[in-house]
Amino acid sequence: MMSNKLLEIKNLHAGVAGREDKGEILQGLDLAIAPGEIHVILGPNGSGKSTLMNVIMGHPKYQVVEGEMKFEGEDLQALKTFERCRKGIFLSFQNPEEIPGITVENMLRASKQAVSGAPVKIMKFRKELKAAMEELQIDPAYAKRYMNVGFSGGEKKRNEILQLLLLNPKLALLDETDSGLDVDAVQIVSSGVRKFHNENNACLIITHNTRILEQLSVDKVHVLLSGKIVEEGGPELIQKIDKEGFGFIRRELAEEAGEN
Ligand SMILES: Nc1ncnc2c1ncn2[C@@H]1O[C@H](COP(=O)(O)OP(=O)(O)OP(=O)(O)O)[C@@H](O)[C@H]1O
Ligand SMILES: [Mg+2]
């Protein structure tokens, strides 16, 4: 039977490559995302959220020890990072890299070319870039600046969403794209995500704030704690955690452990 899932992760165990002494960071994680859905991962600092994103992208720093990851039914682990990008997976980094010597325009055009495997015509691309920059209220002069060099924290995050709009992937992994943004910028980024999202693509959003989610229709929330998904629910879980923190989940887990 054809799976209708875009991303399907089963029993994923992963850690830092070559550092078995560090132990597993992800300890048996299951996740399934269908086209059209928006999923959110909440979890305390150090619970493994960014690690999960990196493992989905195939970052060489991390090693899968056990489990299965499929994208449109295809085994992801057999694919290199650039092949995963070509399949339509995109990661907005928690800490975007500065790339001296390459302008935003050249970087984005080269990425688009690499991902699509076809030449991207310069005039047409410039038009698209200009429209996307307007949409995200980015000064057009930034197109000629070196990628993220000297950008403020918020400008870097906005630049990630610019990439998202131009590359138009099937699955957008957004790792705290809203952190460090002022109140207006959160709205701009959130509307950028809304503009990107449609019934054929999906978003997996990591955040510590609820504001970016207010304008998005979230389908499912997963709570990650110590490398495991320990609680799942609908959008109501966001409000509950926002009010009460992760304490009630920790207590539930402690009670369960006590019963066993
Ligand atoms: N390359 C690495 N080398 C050593 N330890 C690592 C590495 N990457 C992640 N870890 C460890 O794995 C754990 C999970 O880190 P991760 O960055 O995934 O957390 P996170 O949930 O994204 O946290 P935050 O909310 O602070 O971004 C942390 O304890 C971290 O120190
Ligand atoms: Mg992180």
Short mmCIF file of C-alpha atoms in Angstrom, two decimals, residues 42-206:
data_model
loop_
_atom_site.label_atom_id
_atom_site.label_comp_id
_atom_site.label_asym_id
_atom_site.label_seq_id
_atom_site.Cartn_x
_atom_site.Cartn_y
_atom_site.Cartn_z
CA LEU A 42 8.13 21.56 21.96
CA GLY A 43 10.72 20.53 24.49
CA PRO A 44 13.18 21.90 27.02
CA ASN A 45 16.69 23.04 26.07
CA GLY A 46 18.92 20.10 25.28
CA SER A 47 16.07 17.63 24.71
CA GLY A 48 17.27 16.81 21.17
CA LYS A 49 15.13 19.02 18.91
CA SER A 50 17.94 20.46 16.78
CA THR A 51 19.61 17.06 16.72
CA LEU A 52 16.45 15.59 15.19
CA MET A 53 16.43 18.26 12.47
CA ASN A 54 20.10 17.64 11.72
CA VAL A 55 19.60 13.88 11.59
CA ILE A 56 16.70 14.30 9.14
CA MET A 57 19.02 16.40 6.93
CA GLY A 58 21.86 13.87 7.24
CA HIS A 59 24.33 16.16 9.02
CA PRO A 60 27.66 14.27 9.13
CA LYS A 61 28.16 15.17 12.80
CA TYR A 62 25.36 12.80 13.74
CA GLN A 63 24.98 9.08 13.40
CA VAL A 64 21.85 7.00 13.22
CA VAL A 65 22.26 3.96 15.45
CA GLU A 66 18.91 2.33 14.86
CA GLY A 67 15.56 2.95 13.24
CA GLU A 68 14.04 4.09 10.01
CA MET A 69 13.49 7.41 8.24
CA LYS A 70 11.42 7.60 5.08
CA PHE A 71 10.59 10.54 2.86
CA GLU A 72 7.80 9.89 0.34
CA GLY A 73 8.36 6.22 1.06
CA GLU A 74 12.06 6.34 0.22
CA ASP A 75 14.81 5.44 2.71
CA LEU A 76 16.46 8.71 3.72
CA GLN A 77 19.55 7.17 5.22
CA ALA A 78 20.70 6.00 1.78
CA LEU A 79 20.74 9.63 0.62
CA LYS A 80 23.40 12.29 1.07
CA THR A 81 22.43 15.70 2.44
CA PHE A 82 22.30 17.40 -0.98
CA GLU A 83 20.12 14.56 -2.29
CA ARG A 84 17.73 15.07 0.62
CA CYS A 85 17.58 18.76 -0.32
CA ARG A 86 16.80 17.80 -3.90
CA LYS A 87 14.00 15.55 -2.70
CA GLY A 88 12.47 18.66 -1.14
CA ILE A 89 13.62 18.84 2.48
CA PHE A 90 14.67 22.23 3.78
CA LEU A 91 16.15 23.25 7.12
CA SER A 92 16.05 26.74 8.55
CA PHE A 93 18.96 26.69 11.00
CA GLN A 94 18.71 27.66 14.65
CA ASN A 95 22.03 29.48 14.12
CA PRO A 96 22.39 30.46 10.44
CA GLU A 97 25.99 30.49 9.15
CA GLU A 98 27.73 33.57 7.83
CA ILE A 99 29.20 33.00 4.38
CA PRO A 100 31.72 35.73 3.54
CA GLY A 101 32.35 36.31 -0.17
CA ILE A 102 28.97 35.05 -1.41
CA THR A 103 26.11 37.48 -1.78
CA VAL A 104 22.57 36.63 -0.72
CA GLU A 105 21.48 36.77 -4.36
CA ASN A 106 24.23 34.45 -5.61
CA MET A 107 23.81 32.07 -2.71
CA LEU A 108 20.06 31.75 -3.20
CA ARG A 109 20.34 31.39 -6.96
CA ALA A 110 23.05 28.74 -6.62
CA SER A 111 20.91 26.87 -4.06
CA LYS A 112 17.89 27.01 -6.33
CA GLN A 113 19.95 25.72 -9.21
CA ALA A 114 21.45 22.94 -7.10
CA VAL A 115 18.09 21.87 -5.72
CA SER A 116 16.17 22.00 -9.01
CA GLY A 117 19.05 20.62 -11.08
CA ALA A 118 18.20 23.13 -13.82
CA PRO A 119 19.68 26.52 -14.70
CA VAL A 120 17.91 29.46 -13.08
CA LYS A 121 17.70 32.48 -15.35
CA ILE A 122 19.07 35.59 -13.72
CA MET A 123 16.40 38.14 -14.69
CA LYS A 124 13.51 35.88 -13.75
CA PHE A 125 15.24 34.98 -10.50
CA ARG A 126 15.85 38.64 -9.62
CA LYS A 127 12.13 39.32 -10.01
CA GLU A 128 11.24 36.40 -7.76
CA LEU A 129 13.82 37.46 -5.21
CA LYS A 130 12.58 41.04 -5.21
CA ALA A 131 8.98 39.91 -4.67
CA ALA A 132 9.94 37.57 -1.83
CA MET A 133 12.06 40.28 -0.18
CA GLU A 134 9.14 42.69 -0.38
CA GLU A 135 6.87 40.07 1.13
CA LEU A 136 9.25 39.68 4.08
CA GLN A 137 9.97 43.41 4.28
CA ILE A 138 13.69 42.95 3.67
CA ASP A 139 15.56 45.94 2.22
CA PRO A 140 16.44 45.00 -1.40
CA ALA A 141 20.01 46.22 -0.78
CA TYR A 142 20.54 43.06 1.29
CA ALA A 143 20.56 41.00 -1.92
CA LYS A 144 24.05 42.34 -2.61
CA ARG A 145 25.40 41.78 0.89
CA TYR A 146 27.41 38.72 1.82
CA MET A 147 25.22 35.93 3.19
CA ASN A 148 24.42 36.71 6.84
CA VAL A 149 27.69 38.60 7.33
CA GLY A 150 27.05 41.32 9.87
CA PHE A 151 23.32 40.59 9.82
CA SER A 152 21.53 41.02 13.13
CA GLY A 153 20.11 37.89 14.73
CA GLY A 154 16.61 38.72 13.51
CA GLU A 155 17.81 39.58 10.00
CA LYS A 156 19.46 36.16 9.73
CA LYS A 157 16.20 34.44 10.65
CA ARG A 158 14.24 36.48 8.14
CA ASN A 159 16.84 35.54 5.53
CA GLU A 160 16.15 31.85 6.25
CA ILE A 161 12.47 32.38 5.45
CA LEU A 162 13.49 34.20 2.26
CA GLN A 163 15.30 30.99 1.30
CA LEU A 164 12.24 28.95 2.18
CA LEU A 165 10.03 31.03 -0.14
CA LEU A 166 12.48 30.81 -3.04
CA LEU A 167 13.32 27.12 -2.75
CA ASN A 168 9.72 26.09 -2.09
CA PRO A 169 10.50 22.65 -0.59
CA LYS A 170 8.03 19.87 0.23
CA LEU A 171 9.02 19.72 3.88
CA ALA A 172 10.17 22.79 5.81
CA LEU A 173 12.02 22.15 9.05
CA LEU A 174 12.04 25.39 11.01
CA ASP A 175 14.38 25.35 14.00
CA GLU A 176 13.48 28.29 16.22
CA THR A 177 13.11 30.59 13.24
CA ASP A 178 11.15 32.93 15.49
CA SER A 179 13.65 33.27 18.31
CA GLY A 180 15.26 36.66 18.54
CA LEU A 181 12.60 38.29 16.38
CA ASP A 182 10.81 41.44 17.46
CA VAL A 183 6.99 41.30 17.69
CA ASP A 184 6.49 42.69 14.19
CA ALA A 185 9.12 40.42 12.66
CA VAL A 186 7.42 37.36 14.19
CA GLN A 187 4.25 38.35 12.32
CA ILE A 188 6.19 38.82 9.08
CA VAL A 189 7.93 35.45 9.41
CA SER A 190 4.65 33.80 10.36
CA SER A 191 2.96 35.23 7.28
CA GLY A 192 5.93 34.03 5.20
CA VAL A 193 5.31 30.51 6.50
CA ARG A 194 1.58 30.89 5.74
CA LYS A 195 2.43 31.98 2.23
CA PHE A 196 4.66 28.95 1.75
CA HIS A 197 2.30 26.38 3.23
CA ASN A 198 -0.26 24.55 1.09
CA GLU A 199 -1.98 21.17 0.92
CA ASN A 200 0.99 19.57 -0.82
CA ASN A 201 3.76 20.55 1.59
CA ALA A 202 4.37 20.34 5.31
CA CYS A 203 6.11 22.19 8.13
CA LEU A 204 7.84 20.89 11.24
CA ILE A 205 8.31 23.82 13.58
CA ILE A 206 10.47 23.97 16.69
#
